mmCIF file of C-alpha atoms in Angstrom:
data_model
loop_
_atom_site.group_PDB
_atom_site.id
_atom_site.type_symbol
_atom_site.label_atom_id
_atom_site.label_comp_id
_atom_site.label_asym_id
_atom_site.label_seq_id
_atom_site.Cartn_x
_atom_site.Cartn_y
_atom_site.Cartn_z
ATOM 1 C CA UNK A 16 0.000 0.000 0.000
ATOM 2 C CA UNK A 17 1.365 3.434 -0.946
ATOM 3 C CA UNK A 18 1.510 6.331 1.503
ATOM 4 C CA UNK A 19 -1.340 7.996 -0.396
ATOM 5 C CA UNK A 20 -3.482 4.844 -0.200
ATOM 6 C CA UNK A 21 -2.848 4.680 3.524
ATOM 7 C CA UNK A 22 -3.889 8.323 3.944
ATOM 8 C CA UNK A 23 -7.087 7.760 1.944
ATOM 9 C CA UNK A 24 -7.992 4.834 4.181
ATOM 10 C CA UNK A 25 -7.179 6.724 7.372
ATOM 11 C CA UNK A 26 -8.987 9.896 6.285
ATOM 12 C CA UNK A 27 -12.205 7.951 6.096
ATOM 13 C CA UNK A 28 -11.819 7.106 9.785
ATOM 14 C CA UNK A 29 -10.326 10.384 11.003
ATOM 15 C CA UNK A 30 -13.577 12.334 11.294
ATOM 16 C CA UNK A 31 -15.275 9.564 13.274
ATOM 17 C CA UNK A 32 -12.251 9.390 15.565
ATOM 18 C CA UNK A 33 -12.158 13.148 16.178
ATOM 19 C CA UNK A 34 -8.669 13.523 14.735
ATOM 20 C CA UNK A 35 -9.291 16.842 12.961
ATOM 21 C CA UNK A 36 -8.785 20.077 14.844
ATOM 22 C CA UNK A 37 -8.874 23.776 14.074
ATOM 23 C CA UNK A 38 -5.985 26.224 14.204
ATOM 24 C CA UNK A 39 -6.512 29.973 13.905
ATOM 25 C CA UNK A 40 -4.470 32.853 12.507
ATOM 26 C CA UNK A 41 -5.625 36.415 13.269
ATOM 27 C CA UNK A 42 -5.906 39.338 10.887
ATOM 28 C CA UNK A 43 -5.128 42.781 12.284
ATOM 29 C CA UNK A 44 -6.268 46.230 11.185
ATOM 30 C CA UNK A 45 -3.983 49.218 10.692
ATOM 31 C CA UNK A 46 -4.183 50.016 14.425
ATOM 32 C CA UNK A 47 -3.031 46.516 15.329
ATOM 33 C CA UNK A 48 -6.395 45.306 16.629
ATOM 34 C CA UNK A 49 -7.652 41.827 15.643
ATOM 35 C CA UNK A 50 -10.561 41.994 13.210
ATOM 36 C CA UNK A 51 -10.817 38.367 12.057
ATOM 37 C CA UNK A 52 -9.421 34.901 12.684
ATOM 38 C CA UNK A 53 -8.881 32.544 9.776
ATOM 39 C CA UNK A 54 -9.744 28.946 10.662
ATOM 40 C CA UNK A 55 -7.263 26.381 9.348
ATOM 41 C CA UNK A 56 -7.771 22.641 9.648
ATOM 42 C CA UNK A 57 -5.096 20.253 10.900
ATOM 43 C CA UNK A 58 -5.104 16.464 11.159
ATOM 44 C CA UNK A 59 -3.794 15.002 14.409
ATOM 45 C CA UNK A 60 -2.719 11.617 13.050
ATOM 46 C CA UNK A 61 -2.220 9.058 15.861
ATOM 47 C CA UNK A 62 1.091 7.823 14.413
ATOM 48 C CA UNK A 63 2.353 10.679 12.243
ATOM 49 C CA UNK A 64 1.464 13.590 14.484
ATOM 50 C CA UNK A 65 0.148 16.905 13.192
ATOM 51 C CA UNK A 66 -0.400 16.826 9.419
ATOM 52 C CA UNK A 67 -0.898 20.148 7.559
ATOM 53 C CA UNK A 68 -3.772 20.564 5.079
ATOM 54 C CA UNK A 69 -1.477 20.715 2.048
ATOM 55 C CA UNK A 70 -0.867 16.985 2.575
ATOM 56 C CA UNK A 71 -4.461 15.778 2.803
ATOM 57 C CA UNK A 72 -6.949 18.294 1.368
ATOM 58 C CA UNK A 73 -6.242 17.341 -2.257
ATOM 59 C CA UNK A 74 -6.828 13.703 -1.318
ATOM 60 C CA UNK A 75 -10.102 14.714 0.337
ATOM 61 C CA UNK A 76 -11.186 16.457 -2.858
ATOM 62 C CA UNK A 77 -10.298 13.468 -5.038
ATOM 63 C CA UNK A 78 -12.064 11.003 -2.732
ATOM 64 C CA UNK A 79 -15.204 13.066 -2.123
ATOM 65 C CA UNK A 80 -14.470 13.509 1.580
ATOM 66 C CA UNK A 81 -14.101 17.274 1.172
ATOM 67 C CA UNK A 82 -17.853 17.925 1.399
ATOM 68 C CA UNK A 83 -18.527 16.249 4.771
ATOM 69 C CA UNK A 84 -15.247 17.676 6.056
ATOM 70 C CA UNK A 85 -16.283 21.122 4.837
ATOM 71 C CA UNK A 86 -19.617 20.821 6.643
ATOM 72 C CA UNK A 87 -17.778 19.931 9.845
ATOM 73 C CA UNK A 88 -15.463 22.934 9.479
ATOM 74 C CA UNK A 89 -18.401 25.314 8.982
ATOM 75 C CA UNK A 90 -20.092 23.982 12.101
ATOM 76 C CA UNK A 91 -16.892 24.346 14.104
ATOM 77 C CA UNK A 92 -16.477 27.930 12.891
ATOM 78 C CA UNK A 93 -19.972 28.801 14.100
ATOM 79 C CA UNK A 94 -19.224 27.295 17.513
ATOM 80 C CA UNK A 95 -15.927 29.173 17.772
ATOM 81 C CA UNK A 96 -17.731 32.457 17.129
ATOM 82 C CA UNK A 97 -19.361 32.089 20.529
ATOM 83 C CA UNK A 98 -16.053 31.167 22.141
ATOM 84 C CA UNK A 99 -14.650 34.427 20.781
ATOM 85 C CA UNK A 100 -17.589 36.314 22.282
ATOM 86 C CA UNK A 101 -16.996 34.630 25.651
ATOM 87 C CA UNK A 102 -13.311 35.576 25.446
ATOM 88 C CA UNK A 103 -14.171 39.243 24.958
ATOM 89 C CA UNK A 104 -13.811 39.527 21.186
ATOM 90 C CA UNK A 105 -17.441 39.840 19.962
ATOM 91 C CA UNK A 106 -16.502 41.945 16.946
ATOM 92 C CA UNK A 107 -13.919 39.527 15.550
ATOM 93 C CA UNK A 108 -15.055 37.593 12.475
ATOM 94 C CA UNK A 109 -14.402 33.870 12.022
ATOM 95 C CA UNK A 110 -13.243 33.134 8.469
ATOM 96 C CA UNK A 111 -13.607 29.733 6.798
ATOM 97 C CA UNK A 112 -11.586 28.638 3.758
ATOM 98 C CA UNK A 113 -13.597 27.081 0.929
ATOM 99 C CA UNK A 114 -12.175 24.740 -1.694
ATOM 100 C CA UNK A 115 -13.535 24.876 -5.240
ATOM 101 C CA UNK A 116 -15.507 21.662 -4.671
ATOM 102 C CA UNK A 117 -17.073 23.021 -1.481
ATOM 103 C CA UNK A 118 -17.810 26.397 -3.008
ATOM 104 C CA UNK A 119 -19.529 24.940 -6.078
ATOM 105 C CA UNK A 120 -21.435 22.250 -4.155
ATOM 106 C CA UNK A 121 -25.147 22.825 -4.998
ATOM 107 C CA UNK A 122 -26.092 22.286 -1.352
ATOM 108 C CA UNK A 123 -23.513 24.644 0.168
ATOM 109 C CA UNK A 124 -25.707 27.744 0.488
ATOM 110 C CA UNK A 125 -28.623 25.793 1.952
ATOM 111 C CA UNK A 126 -26.330 24.164 4.503
ATOM 112 C CA UNK A 127 -24.850 27.550 5.390
ATOM 113 C CA UNK A 128 -28.353 28.993 5.786
ATOM 114 C CA UNK A 129 -29.223 26.126 8.138
ATOM 115 C CA UNK A 130 -26.149 26.761 10.295
ATOM 116 C CA UNK A 131 -26.699 30.527 10.446
ATOM 117 C CA UNK A 132 -30.263 29.907 11.617
ATOM 118 C CA UNK A 133 -29.469 27.122 14.101
ATOM 119 C CA UNK A 134 -26.553 28.978 15.695
ATOM 120 C CA UNK A 135 -28.242 32.407 15.404
ATOM 121 C CA UNK A 136 -25.051 33.798 13.880
ATOM 122 C CA UNK A 137 -25.199 37.609 13.738
ATOM 123 C CA UNK A 138 -24.386 39.436 10.521
ATOM 124 C CA UNK A 139 -20.664 39.914 10.052
ATOM 125 C CA UNK A 140 -19.640 37.214 12.532
ATOM 126 C CA UNK A 141 -18.842 34.620 9.864
ATOM 127 C CA UNK A 142 -16.914 34.971 6.614
ATOM 128 C CA UNK A 143 -16.237 32.603 3.733
ATOM 129 C CA UNK A 144 -12.813 32.860 2.134
ATOM 130 C CA UNK A 145 -12.043 31.441 -1.284
ATOM 131 C CA UNK A 146 -9.165 31.957 -3.682
ATOM 132 C CA UNK A 147 -9.342 34.088 -6.774
ATOM 133 C CA UNK A 148 -8.757 30.879 -8.754
ATOM 134 C CA UNK A 149 -11.904 29.334 -7.223
ATOM 135 C CA UNK A 150 -14.016 32.402 -7.922
ATOM 136 C CA UNK A 151 -12.855 32.628 -11.537
ATOM 137 C CA UNK A 152 -13.426 28.916 -12.207
ATOM 138 C CA UNK A 153 -17.030 29.773 -13.097
ATOM 139 C CA UNK A 154 -17.471 33.539 -12.700
ATOM 140 C CA UNK A 155 -21.184 33.715 -13.482
ATOM 141 C CA UNK A 156 -22.014 30.950 -11.023
ATOM 142 C CA UNK A 157 -19.707 32.545 -8.456
ATOM 143 C CA UNK A 158 -21.672 35.786 -8.610
ATOM 144 C CA UNK A 159 -24.884 33.872 -7.862
ATOM 145 C CA UNK A 160 -23.347 31.940 -4.974
ATOM 146 C CA UNK A 161 -21.653 34.930 -3.378
ATOM 147 C CA UNK A 162 -24.765 37.075 -3.647
ATOM 148 C CA UNK A 163 -26.711 34.359 -1.807
ATOM 149 C CA UNK A 164 -23.983 34.053 0.841
ATOM 150 C CA UNK A 165 -23.931 37.790 1.513
ATOM 151 C CA UNK A 166 -27.735 37.834 1.733
ATOM 152 C CA UNK A 167 -27.340 35.575 4.797
ATOM 153 C CA UNK A 168 -25.171 38.186 6.515
ATOM 154 C CA UNK A 169 -22.036 36.135 5.871
ATOM 155 C CA UNK A 170 -19.017 38.042 4.595
ATOM 156 C CA UNK A 171 -16.997 37.183 1.499
ATOM 157 C CA UNK A 172 -13.199 37.397 1.237
ATOM 158 C CA UNK A 173 -11.263 36.715 -1.972
ATOM 159 C CA UNK A 174 -7.795 35.394 -1.095
ATOM 160 C CA UNK A 175 -4.585 34.818 -3.061
ATOM 161 C CA UNK A 176 -5.483 37.948 -4.985
ATOM 162 C CA UNK A 177 -3.189 39.319 -7.667
ATOM 163 C CA UNK A 178 -1.641 36.011 -8.725
ATOM 164 C CA UNK A 179 -2.259 36.236 -12.454
ATOM 165 C CA UNK A 180 -5.948 35.566 -12.961
ATOM 166 C CA UNK A 181 -8.241 38.340 -14.151
ATOM 167 C CA UNK A 182 -7.736 40.224 -10.905
ATOM 168 C CA UNK A 183 -9.006 43.629 -11.896
ATOM 169 C CA UNK A 184 -12.078 42.286 -13.666
ATOM 170 C CA UNK A 185 -12.754 40.166 -10.574
ATOM 171 C CA UNK A 186 -13.028 43.345 -8.511
ATOM 172 C CA UNK A 187 -15.695 44.692 -10.827
ATOM 173 C CA UNK A 188 -17.738 41.503 -11.223
ATOM 174 C CA UNK A 189 -17.721 39.596 -7.962
ATOM 175 C CA UNK A 190 -19.738 40.636 -4.883
ATOM 176 C CA UNK A 191 -17.258 40.609 -1.998
ATOM 177 C CA UNK A 192 -16.368 42.444 1.188
ATOM 178 C CA UNK A 193 -12.640 41.859 1.438
ATOM 179 C CA UNK A 194 -9.629 41.281 -0.793
ATOM 180 C CA UNK A 195 -6.562 39.459 0.554
ATOM 181 C CA UNK A 196 -3.425 40.222 -1.447
ATOM 182 C CA UNK A 197 -1.400 37.070 -2.072
ATOM 183 C CA UNK A 198 1.856 36.661 -0.156
ATOM 184 C CA UNK A 199 3.811 36.371 -3.437
ATOM 185 C CA UNK A 200 2.858 39.974 -4.201
ATOM 186 C CA UNK A 201 3.406 41.190 -0.642
ATOM 187 C CA UNK A 202 6.869 39.630 -0.328
ATOM 188 C CA UNK A 203 9.544 42.339 -0.384
ATOM 189 C CA UNK A 204 7.016 44.999 -1.369
ATOM 190 C CA UNK A 205 9.153 47.671 0.298
ATOM 191 C CA UNK A 206 11.992 47.049 -2.175
ATOM 192 C CA UNK A 207 10.389 45.285 -5.157
ATOM 193 C CA UNK A 208 9.067 47.904 -7.554
ATOM 194 C CA UNK A 209 6.888 45.475 -9.473
ATOM 195 C CA UNK A 210 5.176 44.128 -6.358
ATOM 196 C CA UNK A 211 4.778 47.651 -5.028
ATOM 197 C CA UNK A 212 3.018 48.760 -8.215
ATOM 198 C CA UNK A 213 0.679 45.749 -8.101
ATOM 199 C CA UNK A 214 -0.177 46.348 -4.442
ATOM 200 C CA UNK A 215 -0.874 50.031 -5.018
ATOM 201 C CA UNK A 216 -3.188 49.196 -7.924
ATOM 202 C CA UNK A 217 -5.080 46.570 -5.930
ATOM 203 C CA UNK A 218 -5.478 48.853 -2.912
ATOM 204 C CA UNK A 219 -6.683 51.752 -5.047
ATOM 205 C CA UNK A 220 -9.165 49.744 -7.093
ATOM 206 C CA UNK A 221 -10.458 47.800 -4.081
ATOM 207 C CA UNK A 222 -11.043 50.963 -2.091
ATOM 208 C CA UNK A 223 -12.904 52.358 -5.091
ATOM 209 C CA UNK A 224 -15.293 49.414 -4.666
ATOM 210 C CA UNK A 225 -15.506 49.886 -0.856
ATOM 211 C CA UNK A 226 -13.603 46.647 -0.253
ATOM 212 C CA UNK A 227 -11.343 46.040 2.730
ATOM 213 C CA UNK A 228 -7.783 45.091 1.744
ATOM 214 C CA UNK A 229 -5.712 42.652 3.809
ATOM 215 C CA UNK A 230 -2.118 41.714 2.977
ATOM 216 C CA UNK A 231 -1.337 38.005 3.445
ATOM 217 C CA UNK A 232 1.986 36.520 4.471
ATOM 218 C CA UNK A 233 3.568 39.617 6.026
ATOM 219 C CA UNK A 234 6.859 38.537 7.601
ATOM 220 C CA UNK A 235 9.000 41.686 7.730
ATOM 221 C CA UNK A 236 8.488 44.939 9.620
ATOM 222 C CA UNK A 237 9.582 46.787 6.468
ATOM 223 C CA UNK A 238 6.740 45.174 4.510
ATOM 224 C CA UNK A 239 4.294 46.157 7.234
ATOM 225 C CA UNK A 240 5.511 49.753 7.274
ATOM 226 C CA UNK A 241 5.154 50.033 3.494
ATOM 227 C CA UNK A 242 1.647 48.556 3.555
ATOM 228 C CA UNK A 243 0.487 50.951 6.270
ATOM 229 C CA UNK A 244 1.990 53.926 4.463
ATOM 230 C CA UNK A 245 0.204 52.933 1.252
ATOM 231 C CA UNK A 246 -3.259 52.531 2.719
ATOM 232 C CA UNK A 247 -3.586 48.766 3.203
ATOM 233 C CA UNK A 248 -6.383 48.203 5.727
ATOM 234 C CA UNK A 249 -4.911 45.225 7.517
ATOM 235 C CA UNK A 250 -2.331 42.479 7.677
ATOM 236 C CA UNK A 251 -1.895 38.796 8.420
ATOM 237 C CA UNK A 252 1.317 36.824 8.699
ATOM 238 C CA UNK A 253 4.075 35.330 10.794
ATOM 239 C CA UNK A 254 5.294 38.802 11.791
ATOM 240 C CA UNK A 255 2.183 39.076 13.972
ATOM 241 C CA UNK A 256 0.925 35.557 14.710
ATOM 242 C CA UNK A 257 1.368 32.029 13.423
ATOM 243 C CA UNK A 258 -1.575 29.627 13.132
ATOM 244 C CA UNK A 259 -2.262 28.139 16.557
ATOM 245 C CA UNK A 260 -4.921 26.247 18.519
ATOM 246 C CA UNK A 261 -7.726 28.478 19.774
ATOM 247 C CA UNK A 262 -6.537 28.946 23.360
ATOM 248 C CA UNK A 263 -2.953 29.575 22.234
ATOM 249 C CA UNK A 264 -4.239 32.173 19.794
ATOM 250 C CA UNK A 265 -6.182 33.873 22.598
ATOM 251 C CA UNK A 266 -3.060 33.963 24.752
ATOM 252 C CA UNK A 267 -1.285 35.662 21.878
ATOM 253 C CA UNK A 268 -4.051 38.258 21.807
ATOM 254 C CA UNK A 269 -3.762 38.739 25.559
ATOM 255 C CA UNK A 270 -7.142 37.175 26.385
ATOM 256 C CA UNK A 271 -5.859 34.231 28.433
ATOM 257 C CA UNK A 272 -3.075 34.010 31.009
ATOM 258 C CA UNK A 273 0.155 32.435 29.833
#
């Protein structure tokens, strides 16, 4: 049996065994206050330890496990909203990453509507995040889906933005609330003229559409300084916080004792 075959077999058992867990990485506004936490799934394999999503999500998509896993993640995100409220962060949004298969699943919006109703999720407390690639896979259908999502009071963030797809036309066509500039464009923005020009264009056009702009993958203080000086609304990256379990994330925000 190959390693992949073994993972496929074990993935089918992992949900029943409670081996998946959520990590969280905050987003901060220009004043340094947390405005959102991105939920990131990890697999706590009993023999291999903590496995990152890059190893198993593609297998989940190929095997059809991505849809039940995606439903579980959405439910967890709703539950963690209330844990944020209890911890004193009622205004912080919980963001959920969506794969292309999840996003285009015909039952996704209905399931989301069910969760919003059952959990009584207030408007703005939950956000769906999908890549520009996912949105542009079927632009017309994406507009329909995202309009329905926003009608539920759930925010929309387009991530990995500026990576070569029809970025500027995306801004004009797709109903969204937030743009997250891809880390490849943010990297070295303070000294890379090409990246700087791309970031300025994205920030300007996004603000013209009343969209919030977050820079992903910020690792250097020089990058952060440039982004603030050029009007970027917020940042996310290892410079500020790495993905961590919920309580560890709260300690990083100063909400729990060390």
